[in-house]
Coordinates of C-alpha atoms in Angstrom, one line a residue:
X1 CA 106.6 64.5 60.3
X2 CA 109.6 66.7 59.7
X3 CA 108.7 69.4 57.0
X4 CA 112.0 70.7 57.0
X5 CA 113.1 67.8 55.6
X6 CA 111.0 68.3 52.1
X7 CA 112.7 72.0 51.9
X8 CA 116.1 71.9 49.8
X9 CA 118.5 72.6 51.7
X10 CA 120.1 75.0 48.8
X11 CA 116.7 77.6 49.1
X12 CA 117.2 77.1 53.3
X13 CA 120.3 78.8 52.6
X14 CA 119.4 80.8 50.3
X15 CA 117.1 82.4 52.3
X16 CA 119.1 82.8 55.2
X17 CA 121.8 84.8 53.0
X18 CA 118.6 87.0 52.5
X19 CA 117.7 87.5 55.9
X20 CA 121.0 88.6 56.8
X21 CA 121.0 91.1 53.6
X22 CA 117.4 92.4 55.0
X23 CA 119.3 92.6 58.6
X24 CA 122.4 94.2 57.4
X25 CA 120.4 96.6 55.1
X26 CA 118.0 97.5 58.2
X27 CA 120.6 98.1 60.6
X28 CA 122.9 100.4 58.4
X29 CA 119.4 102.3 57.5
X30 CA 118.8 102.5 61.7
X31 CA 122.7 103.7 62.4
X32 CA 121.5 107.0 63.6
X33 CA 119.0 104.8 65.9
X34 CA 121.9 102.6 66.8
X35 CA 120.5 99.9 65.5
X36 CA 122.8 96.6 66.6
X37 CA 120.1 94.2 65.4
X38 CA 117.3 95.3 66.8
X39 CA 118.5 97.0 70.6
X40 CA 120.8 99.8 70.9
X41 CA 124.6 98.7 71.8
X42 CA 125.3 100.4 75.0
X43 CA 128.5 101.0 77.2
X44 CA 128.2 102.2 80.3
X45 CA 131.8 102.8 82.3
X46 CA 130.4 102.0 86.0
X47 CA 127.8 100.5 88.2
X48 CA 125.6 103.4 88.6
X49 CA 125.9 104.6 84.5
X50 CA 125.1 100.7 84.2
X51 CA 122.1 100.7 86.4
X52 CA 120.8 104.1 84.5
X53 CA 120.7 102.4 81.2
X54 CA 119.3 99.7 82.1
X55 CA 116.2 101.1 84.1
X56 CA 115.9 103.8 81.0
X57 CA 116.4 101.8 78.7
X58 CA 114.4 98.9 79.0
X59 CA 113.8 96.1 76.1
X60 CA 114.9 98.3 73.9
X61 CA 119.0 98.4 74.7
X62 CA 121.5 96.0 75.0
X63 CA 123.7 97.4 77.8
X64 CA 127.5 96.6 78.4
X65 CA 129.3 97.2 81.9
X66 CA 133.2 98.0 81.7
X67 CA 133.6 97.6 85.6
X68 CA 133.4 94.1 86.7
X69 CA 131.3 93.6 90.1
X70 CA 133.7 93.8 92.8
X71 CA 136.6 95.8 90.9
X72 CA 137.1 99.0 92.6
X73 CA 136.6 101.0 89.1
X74 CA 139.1 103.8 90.2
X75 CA 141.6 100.9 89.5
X76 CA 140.3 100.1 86.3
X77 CA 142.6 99.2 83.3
X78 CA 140.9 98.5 79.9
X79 CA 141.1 95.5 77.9
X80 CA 142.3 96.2 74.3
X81 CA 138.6 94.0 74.0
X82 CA 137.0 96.4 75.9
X83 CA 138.1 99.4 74.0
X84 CA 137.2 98.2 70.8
X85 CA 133.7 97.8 72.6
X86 CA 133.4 100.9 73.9
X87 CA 134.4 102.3 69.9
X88 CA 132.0 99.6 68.5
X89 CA 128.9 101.3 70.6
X90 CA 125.8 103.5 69.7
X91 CA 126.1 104.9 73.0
X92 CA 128.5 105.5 75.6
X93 CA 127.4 106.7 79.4
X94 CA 130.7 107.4 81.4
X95 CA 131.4 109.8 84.4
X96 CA 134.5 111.6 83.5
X97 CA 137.0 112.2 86.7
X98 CA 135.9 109.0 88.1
X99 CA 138.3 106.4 86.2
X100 CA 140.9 108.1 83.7
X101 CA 141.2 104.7 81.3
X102 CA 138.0 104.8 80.4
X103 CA 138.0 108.9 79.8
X104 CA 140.6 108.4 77.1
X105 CA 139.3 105.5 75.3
X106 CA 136.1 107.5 75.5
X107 CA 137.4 110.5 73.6
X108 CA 139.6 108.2 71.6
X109 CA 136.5 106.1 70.3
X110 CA 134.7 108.1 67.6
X111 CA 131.7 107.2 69.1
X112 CA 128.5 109.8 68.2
X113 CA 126.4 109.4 71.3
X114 CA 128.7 109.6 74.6
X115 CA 127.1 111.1 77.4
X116 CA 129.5 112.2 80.7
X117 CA 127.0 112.0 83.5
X118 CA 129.4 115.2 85.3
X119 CA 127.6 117.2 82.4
X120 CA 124.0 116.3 83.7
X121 CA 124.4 117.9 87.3
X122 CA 126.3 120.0 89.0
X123 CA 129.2 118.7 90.1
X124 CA 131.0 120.8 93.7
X125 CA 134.5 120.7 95.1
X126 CA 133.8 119.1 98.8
X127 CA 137.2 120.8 99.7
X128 CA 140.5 121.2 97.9
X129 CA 142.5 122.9 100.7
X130 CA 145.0 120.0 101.0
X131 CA 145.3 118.2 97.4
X132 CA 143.9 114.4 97.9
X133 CA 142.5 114.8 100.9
X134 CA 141.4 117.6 103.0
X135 CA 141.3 117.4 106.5
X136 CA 141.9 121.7 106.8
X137 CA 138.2 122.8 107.9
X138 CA 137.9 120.4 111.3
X139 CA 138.6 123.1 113.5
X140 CA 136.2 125.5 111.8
X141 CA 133.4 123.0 111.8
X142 CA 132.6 123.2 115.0
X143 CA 130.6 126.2 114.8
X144 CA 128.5 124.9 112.0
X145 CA 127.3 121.7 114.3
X146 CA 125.2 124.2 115.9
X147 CA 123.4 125.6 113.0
X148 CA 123.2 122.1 111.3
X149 CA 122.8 123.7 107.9
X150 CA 123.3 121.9 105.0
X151 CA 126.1 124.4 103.6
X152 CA 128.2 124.3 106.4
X153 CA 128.6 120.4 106.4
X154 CA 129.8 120.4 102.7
X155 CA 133.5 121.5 104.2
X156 CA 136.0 119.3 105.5
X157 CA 134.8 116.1 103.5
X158 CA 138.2 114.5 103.1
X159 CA 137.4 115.2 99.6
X160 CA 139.0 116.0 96.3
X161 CA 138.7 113.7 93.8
X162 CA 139.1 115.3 90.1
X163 CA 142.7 116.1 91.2
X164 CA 142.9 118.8 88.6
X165 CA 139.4 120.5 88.9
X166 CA 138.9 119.2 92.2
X167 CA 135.2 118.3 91.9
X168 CA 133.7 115.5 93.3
X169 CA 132.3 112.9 90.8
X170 CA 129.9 111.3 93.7
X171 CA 126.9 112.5 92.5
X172 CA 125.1 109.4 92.4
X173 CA 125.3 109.1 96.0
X174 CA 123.0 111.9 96.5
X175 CA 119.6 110.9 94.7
X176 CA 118.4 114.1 93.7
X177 CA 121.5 114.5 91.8
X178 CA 121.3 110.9 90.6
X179 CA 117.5 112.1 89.3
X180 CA 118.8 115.0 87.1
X181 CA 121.2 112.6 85.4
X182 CA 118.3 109.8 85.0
X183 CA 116.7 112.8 83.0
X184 CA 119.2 113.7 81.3
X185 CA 120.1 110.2 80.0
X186 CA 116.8 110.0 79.2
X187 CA 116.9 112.7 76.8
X188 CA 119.8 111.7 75.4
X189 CA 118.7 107.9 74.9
X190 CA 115.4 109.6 72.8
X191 CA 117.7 111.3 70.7
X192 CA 120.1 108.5 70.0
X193 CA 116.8 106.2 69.6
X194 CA 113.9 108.6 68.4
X195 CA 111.8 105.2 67.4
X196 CA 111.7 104.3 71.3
X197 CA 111.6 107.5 72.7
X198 CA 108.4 107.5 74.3
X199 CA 109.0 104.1 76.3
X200 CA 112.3 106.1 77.2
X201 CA 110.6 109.0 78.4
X202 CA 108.1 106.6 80.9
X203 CA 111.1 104.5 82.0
X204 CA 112.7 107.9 82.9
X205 CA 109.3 109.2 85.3
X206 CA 108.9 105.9 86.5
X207 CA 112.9 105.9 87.8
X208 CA 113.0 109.8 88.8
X209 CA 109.8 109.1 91.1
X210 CA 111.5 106.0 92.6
X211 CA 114.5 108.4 93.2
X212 CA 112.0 111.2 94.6
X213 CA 110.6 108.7 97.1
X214 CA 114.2 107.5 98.2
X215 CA 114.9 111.2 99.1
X216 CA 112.0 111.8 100.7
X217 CA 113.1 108.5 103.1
X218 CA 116.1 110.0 103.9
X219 CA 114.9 113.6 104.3
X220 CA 112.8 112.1 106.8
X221 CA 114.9 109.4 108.3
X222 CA 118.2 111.4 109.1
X223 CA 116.1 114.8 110.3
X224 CA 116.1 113.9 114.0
X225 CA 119.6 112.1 114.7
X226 CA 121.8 112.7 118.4
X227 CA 124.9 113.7 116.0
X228 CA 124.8 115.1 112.3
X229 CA 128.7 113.5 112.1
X230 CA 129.5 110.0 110.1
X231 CA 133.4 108.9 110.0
X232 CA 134.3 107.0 107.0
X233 CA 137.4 105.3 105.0
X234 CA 136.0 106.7 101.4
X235 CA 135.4 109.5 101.7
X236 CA 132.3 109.0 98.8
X237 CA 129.4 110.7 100.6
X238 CA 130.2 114.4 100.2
X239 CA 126.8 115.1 98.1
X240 CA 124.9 112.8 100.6
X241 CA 126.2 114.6 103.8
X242 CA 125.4 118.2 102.1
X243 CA 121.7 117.2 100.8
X244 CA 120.3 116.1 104.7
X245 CA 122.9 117.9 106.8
X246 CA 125.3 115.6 108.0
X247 CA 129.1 116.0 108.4
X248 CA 131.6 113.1 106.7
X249 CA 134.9 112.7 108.4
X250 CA 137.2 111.0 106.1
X251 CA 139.6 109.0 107.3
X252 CA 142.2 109.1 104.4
X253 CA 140.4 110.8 101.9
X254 CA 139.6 109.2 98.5
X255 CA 141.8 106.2 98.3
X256 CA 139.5 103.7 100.2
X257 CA 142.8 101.2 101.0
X258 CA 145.2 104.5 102.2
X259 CA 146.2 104.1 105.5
X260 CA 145.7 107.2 108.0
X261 CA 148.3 109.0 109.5
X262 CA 149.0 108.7 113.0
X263 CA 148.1 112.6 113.2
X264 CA 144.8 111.7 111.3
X265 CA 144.0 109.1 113.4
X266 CA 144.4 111.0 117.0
X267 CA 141.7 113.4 115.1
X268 CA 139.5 111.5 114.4
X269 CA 139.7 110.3 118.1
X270 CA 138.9 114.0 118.5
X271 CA 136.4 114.5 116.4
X272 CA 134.3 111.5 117.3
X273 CA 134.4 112.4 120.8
X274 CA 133.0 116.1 120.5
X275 CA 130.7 115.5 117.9
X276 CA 129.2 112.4 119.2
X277 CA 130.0 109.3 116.7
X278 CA 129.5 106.6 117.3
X279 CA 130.6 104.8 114.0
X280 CA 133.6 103.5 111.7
X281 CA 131.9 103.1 108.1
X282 CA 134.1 101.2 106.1
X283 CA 132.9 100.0 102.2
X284 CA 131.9 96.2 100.7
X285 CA 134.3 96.7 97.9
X286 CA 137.4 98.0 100.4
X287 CA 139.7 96.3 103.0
X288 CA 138.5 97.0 106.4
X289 CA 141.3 96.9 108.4
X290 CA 142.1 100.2 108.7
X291 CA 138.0 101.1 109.8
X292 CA 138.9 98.2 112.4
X293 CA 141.7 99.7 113.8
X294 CA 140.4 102.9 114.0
X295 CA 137.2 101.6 115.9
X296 CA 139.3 99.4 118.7
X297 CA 141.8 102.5 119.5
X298 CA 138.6 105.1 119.8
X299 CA 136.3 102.7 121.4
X300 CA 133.8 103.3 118.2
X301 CA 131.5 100.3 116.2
X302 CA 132.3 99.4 112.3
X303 CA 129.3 99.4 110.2
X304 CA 128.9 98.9 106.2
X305 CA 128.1 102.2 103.9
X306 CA 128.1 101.1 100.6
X307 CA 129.6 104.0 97.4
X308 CA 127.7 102.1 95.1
X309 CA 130.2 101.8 92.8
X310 CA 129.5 97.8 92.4
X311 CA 127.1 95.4 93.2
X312 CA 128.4 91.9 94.4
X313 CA 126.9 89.0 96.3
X314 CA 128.3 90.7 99.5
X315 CA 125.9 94.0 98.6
X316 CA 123.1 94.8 100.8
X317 CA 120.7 95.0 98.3
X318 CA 119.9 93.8 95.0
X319 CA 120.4 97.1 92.9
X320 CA 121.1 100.9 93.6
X321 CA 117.6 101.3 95.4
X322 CA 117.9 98.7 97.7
X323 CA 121.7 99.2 98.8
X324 CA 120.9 102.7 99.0
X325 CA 118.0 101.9 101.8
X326 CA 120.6 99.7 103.5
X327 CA 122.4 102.7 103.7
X328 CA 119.9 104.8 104.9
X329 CA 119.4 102.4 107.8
X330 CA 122.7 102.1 108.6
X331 CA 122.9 105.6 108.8
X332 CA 120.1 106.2 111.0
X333 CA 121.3 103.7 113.3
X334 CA 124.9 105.0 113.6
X335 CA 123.1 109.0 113.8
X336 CA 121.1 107.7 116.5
X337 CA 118.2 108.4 114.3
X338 CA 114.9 109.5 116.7

C-alpha cells in the first residue's frame, strides 16, 4: 500500500536538495518582491502598523508584531531577536515618535522598504506650551465651548508627545487619518510586491471604505452631545477630539501611569464642572487608579476609552474596528449623546 516505500530513499533526498535549490534560486530572483518563501516578511512596530498590514496585505504577507498584546509599546525595549528580525524583513511599517527603540533599530537595519506611518499623514502639535504636558490653554477654552468648532478644541490636549518636534503620533485614533496611511501603505506594499499589487490595491478600498463608514458613525453619533468635553488619563485622543469637535482634558498628559498634581487635580474638578463632564476615561492597557481617584473626589463615573495601541482579551472588540465602535459608544454615552 505504501508507494513511498518502493522510492529509494537516496532520489527522496535527492530531490528534496533540488527543491530547496529551486526555492533558494526563486527567492533570491523575487528579493526585490521580498520574497521569504512565497509571502513577504513583514515587521510592523505596533498594534495599529500590525493591523494595517495585515488587512492590506492579505494571503500574500507574513506579518510580524514587535509589541506584545498588553505591553504599553512606549515602554518597549527590543530583543537583540527582535532586531535581527526587524533587519532580516522585506518590509518594515513603524510610526517614528511613538517608541524610540524601535526608531533606531529601524534606521540601523538596512532594510530597503521601511515605511514611517508619520510620513503618510499629517501629523499636528496638540499643544507644546508646557513640555510633556500642556495644561496652558484651559482658561482660554472657554470661549471656544461656545462656537464648538473643530479648531478651537485642538488646544489644551495635555498633549506633546514627540518631545523634540512636539507632534502628536496619535493619528490612528482619528480614522480619517488612519485612511490616508491605509493608502499609503498600500502603495508602498505594491511597490515592495509589484506581483500582488492589485489584490493590494482591493484590500486597500475595501479597508479605507470600512474606515469611511466608521467616520461617518462618529460624525453622526457625537454631533448632538450635552458637553463637547471628555477627561482622560492618556491623553491619546487629540486627532479624535479635533476631527468631531470635542475637547480632551488630560489628566497628566502622555504618560498613562503619571500621577496628577494636586493643582491638576483641583482643575480638573474645575473644568468638569463648567463644561459639563460627566466622565473619568481611563485605558485597558493602564492602571486605573489614578482615573478612580479622580472620579470619587469630583463626584464623576470611570468608563474605558481604549488608544488602540494593543489588543488583549480585556479589549472591547476583536480588532481596531470594533474597539473603535466601543469607543464611539462610550463616548456618546459619557457626551450625553442626543
Amino acid at each position: 500500500m505504501n508507494v513511498r516505500r518502493l522510492i529509494p530513499t537516496t532520489a527522496v533526498a535527492g530531490a528534496v536538495v533540488l527543491g530547496l535549490t529551486a526555492l533558494s534560486a526563486c527567492s533570491t530572483s523575487d528579493a526585490a518582491d521580498g520574497g521569504s518563501g512565497d509571502k513577504l516578511k513583514v515587521t510592523a512596530s505596533f498594534y495599529p502598523m500590525q493591523f494595517l498590514t495585515e488587512r492590506i496585505g492579505g494571503d500574500h504577507v507574513a506579518v510580524t508584531g514587535l509589541t506584545k498584546p498588553g505591553v504599553e509599546p512606549h515602554d518597549l525595549e527590543l530583543t537583540p531577536r527582535q532586531i535581527g528580525s526587524i533587519s532580516e524583513s522585506d518590509y518594515v511599517l513603524y510610526l517614528k515618535g511613538i517608541q524610540p527603540a524601535v526608531d533606531d533599530a529601524v534606521e540601523q537595519s538596512g532594510v530597503k522598504n521601511t515605511v514611517d506611518a508619520a510620513t503618510l499623514t499629517t501629523l499636528e502639535n496638540h499643544g507644546s506650551e508646557v513640555s510633556g504636558h500642556d495644561h496652558g490653554h484651559e482658561g482660554e477654552e472657554e470661549h471656544g465651548h461656545e462656537e464648538e468648532a473643530p479648531e478651537e478644541h485642538s488646544e489644551g490636549d495635555g498633549h506633546n508627545h514627540g518631545e523634540e518636534g512636539g507632534a502628536d503620533p496619535h493619528i490612528w485614533l482619528d480614522p480619517v487619518k488612519y485612511a490616508e496611511v491605509a493608502k499609503g501603505v498600500g502603495k508602498s506594499l505594491e511597490k515592495a510586491d509589484p506581483d500582488h499589487a492589485a489584490d493590494y490595491k482591493k484590500n486597500t478600498d475595501a479597508l479605507v471604505a470600512e474606515l469611511g463608514e466608521l467616520n461617518t458613525a462618529y460624525e453622526t453619533g457625537l454631533k448632538n452631545t450635552s458637553t463637547k468635553t471628555f477627561i482622560t488619563t492618556h491623553s491619546a485622543f487629540g486627532y479624535l477630539a479635533e476631527r468631531y469637535g470635542l475637547t480632551q482634558q488630560g489628566i497628566a498628559g502622555i504618560d498613562p501611569e503619571a500621577e496628577p498634581s494636586p493643582a491638576r487635580i483641583q482643575e480638573i474638578h474645575t473644568i468638569a464642572e463648567r463644561d459639563k463632564a460627566t466622565t473619568v476615561f481611563f485605558e485597558t492597557l493602564a492602571s486605573d487608579r489614578t482615573a478612580k481617584t479622580l472620579a470619587k473626589d469630583t463626584g464623576l463615573k470611570t468608563g474605558v476609552l481604549d488608544p488602540l495601541e494593543g489588543i488583549t482579551d480585556k479589549s472591547r472588540g476583536a480588532d481596531y474596528i470594533e474597539v473603535m465602535e466601543s469607543n464611539l459608544a462610550a463616548l456618546r454615552k459619557a457626551l450625553g449623546a442626543k
